[in-house]
């Protein structure tokens, strides 16, 4: 391919803001290597071997959300390749895989398919175009006389077949098409069809071949266990390692620059046992006197203050409440939440003079690579990075403070061996980055016709963006972007709004949890709206429809009403409804709960989702099932509490999440509205909170606004 990278980029069509389809001419060394090995590697996304193996390089992280399968579907459909035969591997850190508009490789915000499907499909379509032309030329027929199917080009006149691998030599020197036509929906063979996980991913996971960060093994690799403070903000005064350093397998004990101590040993358990023998004297600072009750008092003062930053102010809020037919109000308390991922946090690093290797499961590949270069003093191009499967994340493997990643890099810096640094489950529960503790107050006014006339509300929670690399676009005018989500842009037609927010300072690290700010704003909005329906003496679904203008919302509400037989619902159970938009998609639920002996169980859930277009309906359904169960656990059980500056909870025995016995019967319907494509990994979570609390009101006659919700 005799074009320079610069010349090629000038002629490559762009997606959005200078986001390239993905083709690039390989550097000379790689081009010669490709010629010798008879491999076509026309771009960063796919390579085709002469044996007809098609390898798809995926820049997005797979953490259980199904991105490997769905993205493989996208390229296979346009390429007309046999989907089950595609081999996919995690991509190296390269700008070609950056998320549009961010300048980094990023998996988050349910944006993988939303942001990348078109560019990936263009890659498949372009290579398919080249293969057809090459085959037509060899057969001396028109391009119209050939078709492609299951990784073969077929001569329609003679039924002769050529595999894509057979044509590698022919297309090496072909001009890459700048403009390609993507398939119409009616032409899809994979996209839009309910497809289970890719067979390769399934086979790897059920046989144990799948490599997660914790599975990384390198020759002469050692292990590190961390000694971390248990009071937030504490600093090391001194430590005595005289006993620990003589224990079996211990190689080194070192203090890190971030107030932690690492014990390096031949094996993990040796490092763990030795860490328990290190005596540390901590300067715990003033925060050692702080508890959750102290934080609640601080939040109480701010939630009632009139001088906190204004998020949204329109209409005449005073007039709305002065002339209201009815008003309702609610006061919400949401606790800190830990992520509780399946795979403990880990990172493997090898610092070898002016080179380095780093491997983990991360949502921020570019930032991790760059951080490694900065701390080790190594050029970025000299760092080999490998991203593994993520053993779930819920946002935790995309930390804005890069806590566990920094630890691992500091541990391995200037050491002889590759070292895998592991956080214990207790480390993450007790010293992790949490979904912020949040306080929300809301007040709603309605007129005699059942129309909402005013909404007043305040949010107090720590900022997720302030002091991080995301501050420039997440923290503005004293308000965090997560506080605005679903609150400032709530979906209801309300002529007067007065919404405020405040971000207190704290040494407790906070981080986005699956669906971010929507985890608190959706239940707050959907509960106060439900209260409005009761005050107006209207059916909760009818009240919502009356106060919504967007037909997509209305269609979803009608759908769940029909699914659940809402208007003929049982009288001896509690039914609740909620709807919310997040990350470009809208989800509505009707939830049925059963209350007995001061306990409750979510028995049935009827859901409807509109993500514009479902690329893989089966995966969309699975994400909704996951979201509902996720929300049940965080509604009923989970909370992080603070006492004497420390987290009270330790592990899953006292930080509870939902169990199999909590799983309800769930029905999901998908509406392809044709609207702009939205995400699906997170949007199913927010309305589940509100639907459960509204169902509990229906069953008990009591409003529950303090989470986790316990009866009695």
XYZ file of C-alpha atoms in Angstrom:
712
model
C 0.000 0.000 0.000
C 2.185 2.761 -1.312
C 0.579 5.792 0.302
C 1.986 7.718 3.208
C 0.048 7.948 6.445
C -0.303 11.695 5.984
C -1.547 11.422 2.397
C -3.945 8.693 3.343
C -5.402 10.535 6.306
C -6.102 13.534 4.093
C -8.291 11.365 1.889
C -10.004 9.337 4.574
C -13.579 10.185 5.445
C -14.105 11.428 8.960
C -16.739 10.720 11.576
C -17.707 13.616 13.805
C -14.814 15.743 14.965
C -11.774 14.420 13.062
C -12.435 10.801 14.014
C -10.953 8.584 11.286
C -12.599 5.453 9.934
C -9.629 3.471 11.043
C -7.544 2.740 7.979
C -3.914 3.638 8.001
C -0.937 2.594 5.946
C 1.475 0.541 8.050
C 4.959 1.880 8.611
C 7.568 0.533 6.190
C 8.909 -2.119 8.515
C 5.482 -3.515 9.167
C 4.555 -3.323 5.482
C 7.564 -5.459 4.545
C 6.773 -7.855 7.349
C 3.196 -8.143 6.112
C 4.381 -8.926 2.586
C 6.689 -11.662 3.854
C 4.032 -13.282 6.000
C 1.328 -12.961 3.348
C -0.972 -11.045 5.705
C -3.120 -8.085 4.780
C -3.352 -5.546 7.583
C -4.977 -2.569 5.842
C -5.947 -0.777 9.023
C -5.868 -0.767 12.764
C -9.104 -2.701 13.056
C -8.763 -5.874 11.012
C -6.170 -8.095 9.449
C -6.781 -10.997 7.090
C -4.408 -13.964 6.943
C -3.930 -16.101 3.867
C -5.542 -18.992 5.765
C -8.733 -16.870 5.873
C -8.388 -15.999 9.548
C -9.880 -12.578 10.199
C -8.627 -10.818 13.293
C -10.550 -7.848 14.651
C -8.675 -5.441 16.889
C -11.081 -3.970 19.451
C -10.206 -0.802 21.324
C -13.124 -1.027 23.731
C -12.826 -2.905 27.008
C -15.012 -5.957 27.559
C -16.324 -5.965 31.136
C -19.381 -8.136 30.707
C -21.429 -5.621 28.724
C -21.112 -7.612 25.487
C -19.120 -5.080 23.497
C -16.822 -7.689 21.920
C -19.774 -9.597 20.512
C -21.756 -6.603 19.266
C -18.790 -4.800 17.725
C -17.748 -8.025 16.013
C -21.278 -8.239 14.615
C -20.917 -4.737 13.174
C -17.740 -5.406 11.255
C -18.708 -8.958 10.256
C -22.050 -7.838 8.830
C -20.551 -5.167 6.571
C -17.616 -7.403 5.658
C -19.924 -10.376 5.032
C -17.591 -12.460 7.155
C -18.454 -15.563 9.141
C -19.033 -13.950 12.530
C -18.287 -17.054 14.552
C -14.890 -17.410 12.846
C -13.679 -13.889 13.619
C -10.831 -13.757 16.100
C -10.803 -10.637 18.261
C -8.027 -9.272 20.403
C -7.722 -6.153 22.558
C -6.129 -3.313 20.666
C -2.891 -1.605 21.661
C -2.967 2.004 22.796
C -3.244 4.037 19.622
C -5.117 7.238 18.698
C -6.998 5.300 16.018
C -9.123 3.764 18.785
C -9.831 6.999 20.658
C -13.381 7.789 21.631
C -14.581 10.681 19.439
C -14.165 14.057 21.081
C -12.074 12.796 24.008
C -8.582 12.256 22.633
C -8.228 9.008 24.623
C -9.178 5.358 24.482
C -12.162 5.173 26.783
C -14.871 2.659 27.605
C -17.640 4.222 29.647
C -20.880 6.146 29.578
C -22.475 3.314 27.581
C -20.827 4.796 24.521
C -19.098 1.892 22.772
C -21.702 1.143 20.107
C -23.007 4.716 20.048
C -19.595 6.164 19.258
C -17.882 3.437 17.278
C -20.411 1.377 15.303
C -20.389 3.585 12.215
C -16.618 3.780 11.887
C -16.245 0.030 12.406
C -18.935 -0.735 9.863
C -17.184 1.533 7.352
C -14.006 -0.487 7.815
C -15.907 -3.694 7.045
C -17.693 -2.183 4.072
C -14.485 -0.765 2.580
C -12.575 -4.044 2.810
C -15.587 -5.891 1.393
C -15.567 -3.500 -1.557
C -11.891 -4.209 -2.175
C -12.372 -7.967 -1.989
C -15.176 -7.884 -4.552
C -13.102 -5.820 -6.957
C -10.115 -8.116 -6.572
C -12.181 -11.250 -7.227
C -13.960 -9.675 -10.188
C -10.621 -8.739 -11.721
C -9.257 -12.266 -11.265
C -12.366 -13.808 -12.805
C -12.578 -11.087 -15.461
C -16.193 -10.301 -14.658
C -18.046 -7.213 -13.495
C -18.155 -6.414 -9.789
C -21.939 -6.797 -10.034
C -21.385 -10.448 -10.912
C -19.841 -11.308 -7.533
C -21.290 -11.515 -4.048
C -19.776 -12.100 -0.624
C -20.910 -14.466 2.102
C -19.330 -16.136 5.135
C -15.793 -14.881 4.336
C -15.954 -15.934 0.678
C -16.385 -14.110 -2.613
C -18.708 -16.009 -4.930
C -18.965 -15.812 -8.722
C -22.697 -15.623 -9.382
C -22.249 -17.007 -12.912
C -20.090 -20.023 -12.122
C -20.570 -20.475 -8.353
C -16.781 -20.443 -8.062
C -15.557 -19.329 -4.617
C -12.499 -17.521 -3.345
C -11.824 -17.111 0.326
C -10.890 -13.674 1.595
C -7.479 -15.129 2.406
C -7.051 -16.156 -1.244
C -7.300 -12.499 -2.239
C -4.790 -11.050 0.193
C -2.080 -10.631 -2.445
C -4.530 -9.048 -4.894
C -5.735 -6.279 -2.613
C -2.416 -5.292 -1.037
C -1.776 -2.626 -3.641
C -5.383 -1.584 -4.237
C -6.540 1.925 -3.557
C -8.611 2.071 -0.398
C -12.059 3.521 -1.141
C -12.721 6.838 0.518
C -16.496 6.591 0.369
C -18.432 3.439 1.049
C -22.139 2.720 1.259
C -23.254 0.986 4.413
C -25.940 -1.681 4.322
C -29.575 -0.776 4.735
C -31.413 -2.294 7.650
C -33.190 -4.719 5.306
C -29.785 -6.056 4.202
C -28.446 -6.855 7.661
C -27.617 -10.491 8.353
C -26.314 -10.001 11.903
C -27.032 -6.456 13.043
C -30.436 -6.175 14.657
C -30.678 -9.915 15.195
C -30.698 -11.459 18.695
C -27.211 -12.973 18.906
C -25.742 -14.702 21.932
C -22.176 -13.979 23.030
C -19.513 -14.629 20.428
C -18.524 -18.335 20.503
C -14.872 -17.408 21.038
C -15.675 -15.388 24.160
C -17.968 -18.123 25.474
C -15.391 -20.850 24.842
C -12.622 -18.852 26.499
C -14.661 -18.119 29.606
C -16.131 -21.561 30.207
C -12.761 -23.279 29.687
C -10.795 -20.787 31.747
C -8.702 -19.636 28.783
C -10.011 -16.080 29.074
C -7.372 -13.820 30.540
C -8.420 -11.307 33.149
C -5.928 -8.968 34.761
C -5.602 -11.261 37.751
C -4.657 -14.147 35.409
C -1.555 -12.434 34.016
C 1.548 -14.558 34.470
C 5.055 -13.561 33.363
C 8.377 -15.305 33.857
C 9.913 -14.439 37.256
C 6.784 -12.497 38.235
C 6.420 -11.526 41.888
C 3.446 -10.348 43.919
C 2.791 -7.302 46.054
C 0.322 -6.772 48.870
C -0.416 -3.248 50.039
C -0.666 -1.859 53.526
C -3.158 0.984 53.254
C -4.469 3.447 55.840
C -7.913 2.762 57.206
C -8.698 6.383 58.077
C -9.224 8.557 55.025
C -6.398 11.037 54.588
C -4.097 9.339 57.117
C -0.319 9.542 56.626
C 2.532 7.241 57.610
C 4.522 8.396 60.632
C 6.784 5.367 60.836
C 6.765 1.606 60.390
C 8.664 -1.412 61.686
C 9.201 -4.210 59.165
C 11.909 -6.075 61.070
C 9.730 -9.142 61.576
C 8.048 -9.103 58.182
C 11.163 -8.810 56.021
C 12.539 -12.103 57.371
C 9.374 -14.075 56.666
C 9.396 -16.789 53.938
C 9.382 -15.534 50.355
C 9.591 -11.839 51.197
C 11.853 -9.999 48.765
C 11.362 -6.353 49.631
C 9.253 -3.945 51.656
C 9.021 -0.395 50.362
C 7.135 2.756 51.215
C 5.285 4.257 48.274
C 4.977 8.004 47.600
C 1.226 7.887 48.268
C 1.174 6.913 51.963
C 1.127 3.171 51.373
C 3.573 0.332 51.998
C 4.150 -2.559 49.597
C 5.329 -6.027 50.573
C 6.850 -7.830 47.589
C 7.191 -11.618 47.752
C 7.523 -14.691 45.574
C 3.873 -15.577 46.098
C 0.764 -13.593 46.943
C -0.029 -15.319 50.230
C 3.533 -14.766 51.421
C 3.163 -11.056 50.723
C -0.237 -10.974 52.424
C 0.946 -12.717 55.613
C 4.053 -10.538 55.816
C 1.979 -7.378 55.420
C 0.125 -8.320 58.600
C 3.446 -8.390 60.472
C 4.421 -4.816 59.561
C 3.727 -2.411 62.439
C 2.676 1.006 61.149
C 2.206 4.193 63.143
C -0.321 6.450 61.398
C -1.014 10.153 61.652
C -4.766 9.913 61.272
C -5.429 13.649 61.203
C -8.676 15.368 62.103
C -10.854 13.154 59.930
C -10.535 10.337 62.480
C -13.281 12.099 64.441
C -15.768 12.126 61.548
C -18.710 9.752 61.154
C -21.643 9.440 58.767
C -23.771 11.385 61.254
C -21.349 14.320 61.051
C -21.530 14.281 57.270
C -25.329 14.149 57.426
C -25.371 17.284 59.605
C -23.127 19.077 57.114
C -25.353 18.021 54.224
C -28.470 19.056 56.143
C -27.125 22.579 56.552
C -26.270 22.910 52.889
C -29.433 21.345 51.487
C -31.469 24.042 53.248
C -29.188 26.941 52.308
C -30.488 29.467 49.804
C -27.065 30.656 48.656
C -25.809 27.455 46.993
C -25.116 27.439 43.212
C -28.090 27.560 40.856
C -28.352 24.764 38.314
C -31.552 25.802 36.582
C -33.984 28.653 37.125
C -36.829 29.411 34.760
C -40.448 30.555 34.971
C -41.834 31.950 38.230
C -41.356 29.348 40.966
C -42.941 31.509 43.691
C -46.075 32.004 41.631
C -46.209 28.283 40.851
C -46.318 27.373 44.533
C -48.489 30.305 45.621
C -51.174 29.375 43.095
C -50.791 25.600 43.385
C -53.792 23.336 43.806
C -51.582 20.845 45.674
C -47.915 20.637 46.630
C -45.825 17.627 47.621
C -42.268 17.357 48.872
C -39.682 14.706 49.653
C -36.273 14.447 51.315
C -33.924 11.762 49.952
C -30.869 10.201 51.606
C -28.517 8.107 49.472
C -25.451 6.441 51.061
C -21.935 5.982 49.772
C -21.813 2.828 47.639
C -18.916 0.527 46.768
C -18.831 -1.089 43.343
C -18.349 -4.682 44.514
C -16.909 -6.070 41.273
C -16.302 -9.784 40.848
C -12.568 -9.536 40.079
C -10.454 -7.799 42.739
C -8.406 -4.807 41.597
C -5.033 -5.702 40.144
C -2.290 -4.459 37.851
C 0.937 -6.068 36.604
C 3.940 -3.896 35.748
C 7.501 -4.631 34.651
C 9.947 -1.723 34.598
C 12.998 -2.642 32.522
C 15.264 0.427 32.327
C 13.935 2.527 29.432
C 11.085 0.154 28.644
C 8.038 -1.082 30.505
C 5.157 -3.531 30.319
C 1.783 -2.967 31.960
C -1.238 -5.238 31.933
C -4.607 -4.952 33.633
C -8.262 -4.551 32.813
C -8.897 -0.822 32.412
C -11.517 1.489 30.973
C -8.890 4.216 30.330
C -6.097 2.604 28.314
C -4.483 5.822 27.069
C -4.372 7.398 30.509
C -2.960 4.275 32.118
C -0.201 4.044 29.500
C 0.625 7.744 29.865
C 0.618 7.558 33.669
C 2.982 4.607 33.506
C 5.321 6.603 31.260
C 5.225 9.611 33.559
C 5.934 7.758 36.805
C 8.608 5.465 35.370
C 10.250 8.125 33.209
C 9.832 5.997 30.093
C 8.815 7.196 26.639
C 5.199 6.344 25.857
C 6.132 4.436 22.724
C 8.410 2.215 24.833
C 5.553 0.958 26.974
C 3.909 -2.304 25.977
C 0.298 -2.229 27.146
C -2.109 -5.155 27.220
C -5.752 -4.770 28.220
C -7.411 -7.920 29.532
C -11.008 -8.888 30.078
C -12.446 -6.921 32.997
C -14.077 -9.007 35.705
C -16.919 -6.482 35.840
C -16.390 -2.823 36.647
C -19.515 -0.696 37.184
C -17.125 2.265 36.789
C -14.474 1.124 39.281
C -11.910 0.186 36.618
C -12.104 3.699 35.243
C -10.942 5.580 38.364
C -10.398 9.315 37.977
C -7.653 9.169 40.633
C -6.037 6.049 39.091
C -5.486 4.750 42.629
C -4.747 1.067 42.139
C -2.875 1.749 38.893
C -0.536 4.238 40.580
C 0.064 1.751 43.366
C 1.192 -0.938 40.939
C 3.467 1.409 38.993
C 5.083 2.748 42.171
C 5.599 -0.821 43.405
C 7.332 -1.979 40.209
C 9.426 1.149 39.628
C 13.144 0.308 39.432
C 12.558 -3.286 40.541
C 14.173 -6.311 38.913
C 11.004 -8.314 38.458
C 7.582 -7.965 36.891
C 5.203 -7.477 39.837
C 1.480 -8.026 40.128
C -0.033 -5.746 42.744
C -3.375 -6.879 44.177
C -5.917 -5.006 46.241
C -7.808 -7.269 48.606
C -11.591 -7.121 48.685
C -11.247 -5.386 52.052
C -8.923 -2.773 50.519
C -11.550 -1.853 47.973
C -14.522 -1.913 50.335
C -12.734 0.047 53.052
C -10.565 2.432 51.015
C -12.074 2.392 47.545
C -13.677 5.158 45.542
C -17.411 5.273 46.235
C -20.613 6.475 44.631
C -21.019 9.752 46.552
C -23.259 10.036 49.565
C -26.072 12.304 48.368
C -28.891 14.344 49.819
C -31.737 15.585 47.608
C -34.758 17.667 48.532
C -37.597 18.180 46.080
C -40.910 19.999 46.064
C -43.566 19.809 43.354
C -46.617 21.932 42.617
C -49.617 20.876 40.530
C -52.756 22.637 39.353
C -56.337 21.416 39.582
C -56.095 19.768 36.136
C -53.170 17.566 37.130
C -50.447 19.528 35.372
C -47.096 20.016 37.080
C -46.500 23.753 37.427
C -43.291 23.951 39.427
C -40.305 21.919 40.605
C -37.932 23.040 43.303
C -34.951 20.953 44.338
C -31.444 20.877 45.776
C -28.658 18.295 45.621
C -25.665 17.974 47.942
C -22.948 15.502 46.984
C -19.211 15.436 46.430
C -17.981 16.317 42.966
C -16.825 13.494 40.721
C -14.932 15.825 38.435
C -13.290 18.466 40.602
C -9.561 17.910 40.983
C -9.447 15.266 38.230
C -8.533 15.242 34.554
C -12.259 15.653 33.861
C -12.712 18.874 35.827
C -12.735 21.181 32.783
C -15.960 19.732 31.412
C -17.481 18.072 34.491
C -17.275 20.819 37.117
C -18.680 24.218 36.179
C -19.941 27.118 38.273
C -19.645 25.104 41.465
C -21.841 22.262 40.195
C -20.750 18.789 39.173
C -21.963 17.335 35.900
C -23.254 14.236 37.667
C -25.595 16.414 39.751
C -27.153 17.800 36.581
C -27.824 14.373 35.054
C -31.538 13.624 35.053
C -32.229 16.601 37.321
C -31.543 19.730 35.323
C -32.797 17.945 32.188
C -35.655 15.951 33.704
C -38.173 14.875 31.039
C -41.323 16.523 32.409
C -43.018 19.630 31.034
C -42.638 21.980 33.977
C -42.929 25.735 33.293
C -41.141 26.820 36.504
C -37.965 25.233 37.844
C -35.646 26.231 40.679
C -32.850 23.670 40.984
C -29.624 24.029 42.954
C -26.581 21.971 43.931
C -23.581 22.049 46.226
C -20.345 20.031 46.376
C -18.793 19.603 49.839
C -15.097 18.754 50.236
C -13.984 15.474 51.817
C -10.952 13.158 51.848
C -13.270 10.256 50.983
C -12.579 9.428 47.315
C -15.658 9.272 45.105
C -16.242 7.816 41.661
C -18.996 7.163 39.174
C -21.090 4.062 39.753
C -23.048 2.445 36.935
C -25.338 5.197 35.502
C -23.518 7.878 37.571
C -25.720 10.773 38.744
C -28.870 9.118 37.464
C -28.654 6.601 40.350
C -29.895 9.358 42.667
C -31.693 11.840 40.430
C -33.973 9.278 38.758
C -35.423 7.873 42.002
C -35.808 11.423 43.366
C -37.647 12.706 40.290
C -39.749 9.597 39.790
C -40.778 9.437 43.446
C -41.820 13.092 43.691
C -43.736 12.770 40.407
C -45.479 9.709 41.821
C -46.411 11.748 44.874
C -47.822 14.363 42.505
C -50.007 11.731 40.872
C -51.440 10.716 44.234
C -52.062 14.351 45.202
C -53.844 14.933 41.887
C -55.888 11.767 42.444
C -54.663 10.452 39.095
C -53.294 7.121 37.957
C -49.442 7.274 38.095
C -49.012 6.343 34.428
C -51.774 8.689 33.246
C -50.259 11.503 35.316
C -46.859 10.977 33.724
C -48.280 10.850 30.212
C -50.177 14.073 30.845
C -46.969 15.824 31.893
C -44.693 14.475 29.159
C -44.372 15.736 25.599
C -41.807 13.356 24.137
C -43.672 10.568 22.331
C -40.825 8.142 22.984
C -41.482 8.372 26.732
C -45.223 8.087 26.247
C -44.870 5.033 24.006
C -42.728 3.254 26.576
C -45.187 3.982 29.376
C -48.041 2.644 27.291
C -45.962 -0.416 26.510
C -45.234 -1.332 30.150
C -48.845 -0.577 31.053
C -49.955 -3.121 28.459
C -47.312 -5.693 29.407
C -48.210 -5.585 33.090
C -51.966 -5.250 32.561
C -51.536 -2.111 34.678
C -55.107 -0.966 34.696
C -56.250 -4.367 35.990
C -53.381 -4.973 38.377
C -53.729 -7.197 41.421
C -54.900 -5.548 44.633
C -52.872 -7.620 47.090
C -49.450 -6.572 45.761
C -47.643 -3.296 45.277
C -47.137 -1.919 41.770
C -44.847 0.953 40.862
C -43.854 2.677 37.646
C -40.873 4.813 36.684
C -39.207 6.063 33.539
C -35.856 7.737 32.890
C -33.512 8.689 30.105
C -29.772 8.277 30.473
C -26.891 7.961 28.049
C -29.189 8.489 25.090
C -31.660 5.715 25.868
C -35.035 5.636 27.626
C -36.180 2.816 29.889
C -39.529 2.351 31.634
C -40.499 -0.230 34.235
C -43.531 -1.491 36.054
C -42.468 -3.353 39.181
C -44.525 -5.689 41.335
C -43.459 -6.179 44.955
C -44.705 -8.474 47.682
C -44.504 -7.263 51.288
C -44.569 -9.760 54.150
C -43.302 -9.655 57.746
C -41.537 -6.312 57.381
C -39.653 -7.546 54.338
C -40.226 -7.202 50.626
C -39.355 -8.967 47.422
C -39.469 -7.690 43.868
C -41.509 -10.438 42.212
C -42.016 -9.220 38.643
C -40.649 -6.497 36.401
C -41.999 -5.431 33.041
C -39.545 -3.297 31.102
C -39.522 -1.385 27.835
C -36.408 0.154 26.309
C -35.852 2.565 23.437
C -32.174 2.915 22.522
C -32.943 4.156 19.018
C -31.972 0.900 17.382
C -30.986 -2.342 19.096
C -27.898 -3.658 17.340
C -28.143 -6.870 19.332
C -31.592 -7.305 20.928
C -30.415 -10.299 22.946
C -27.637 -8.255 24.527
C -30.013 -5.340 25.161
C -32.341 -7.681 27.013
C -29.449 -9.104 29.028
C -28.317 -5.627 30.043
C -31.804 -4.779 31.272
C -31.930 -8.005 33.296
C -28.554 -7.132 34.762
C -29.577 -3.547 35.530
C -32.723 -4.574 37.381
C -30.861 -7.014 39.610
C -28.078 -4.500 40.148
C -30.605 -1.891 41.300
C -32.398 -4.316 43.618
C -29.190 -4.920 45.554
C -28.428 -1.223 45.882
C -32.017 -0.448 46.852
C -32.423 -3.116 49.493
C -29.016 -3.852 50.986
C -25.894 -1.915 50.085
C -24.429 1.035 51.972
C -21.058 2.315 53.084
C -21.044 4.051 56.451
C -18.268 6.012 58.156
C -17.249 5.804 61.817
C -14.124 7.408 63.342
C -12.951 8.405 59.872
C -13.057 4.811 58.622
C -15.421 2.667 56.585
C -17.380 0.303 58.803
C -17.954 -2.375 56.155
C -15.262 -4.913 55.229
C -16.345 -7.516 52.686
C -19.458 -9.122 51.261
C -20.417 -10.509 54.659
C -21.288 -6.980 55.844
C -21.516 -5.125 52.519
C -24.453 -6.970 51.021
C -25.507 -7.097 47.393
C -28.445 -8.949 45.906
C -28.462 -12.731 45.778
C -29.998 -15.224 43.371
C -32.977 -15.496 45.701
C -33.668 -11.796 45.105
C -33.983 -12.257 41.338
C -37.459 -11.440 39.998
C -39.235 -12.570 36.860
C -38.357 -9.966 34.231
C -40.004 -9.275 30.873
C -38.371 -6.908 28.386
C -39.653 -5.382 25.173
C -37.515 -3.321 22.799
C -38.844 -0.425 20.757
C -36.723 0.587 17.770
C -37.897 4.174 17.380
C -35.248 5.149 14.840
C -34.024 7.938 17.130
C -30.328 8.625 17.588
C -28.594 5.503 18.891
C -28.106 5.426 22.657
C -26.205 3.222 25.080
C -27.523 0.230 26.982
C -25.042 -0.836 29.683
C -26.238 1.793 32.151
C -29.704 3.153 31.174
C -31.571 0.212 32.696
C -30.463 1.041 36.239
C -31.981 4.486 37.095
C -35.730 3.880 36.698
C -35.518 0.584 38.588
C -34.849 2.462 41.838
C -37.911 4.660 41.459
C -40.202 1.860 40.305
C -39.329 -0.223 43.382
C -39.916 2.627 45.834
C -43.194 3.544 44.161
C -44.296 -0.090 44.339
C -43.479 -0.134 48.051
C -45.697 2.904 48.548
C -48.501 1.154 46.697
C -48.095 -1.862 48.979
C -47.609 -0.078 52.318
C -48.963 3.449 51.927
C -45.604 4.795 53.102
C -43.018 6.723 51.105
C -39.483 5.436 51.486
C -36.810 7.986 50.661
C -33.834 6.789 52.702
C -31.632 4.154 51.071
C -31.124 1.286 51.521
C -34.820 0.754 52.073
C -35.813 -1.408 55.030
C -39.391 -1.805 56.207
C -40.736 -1.559 59.733
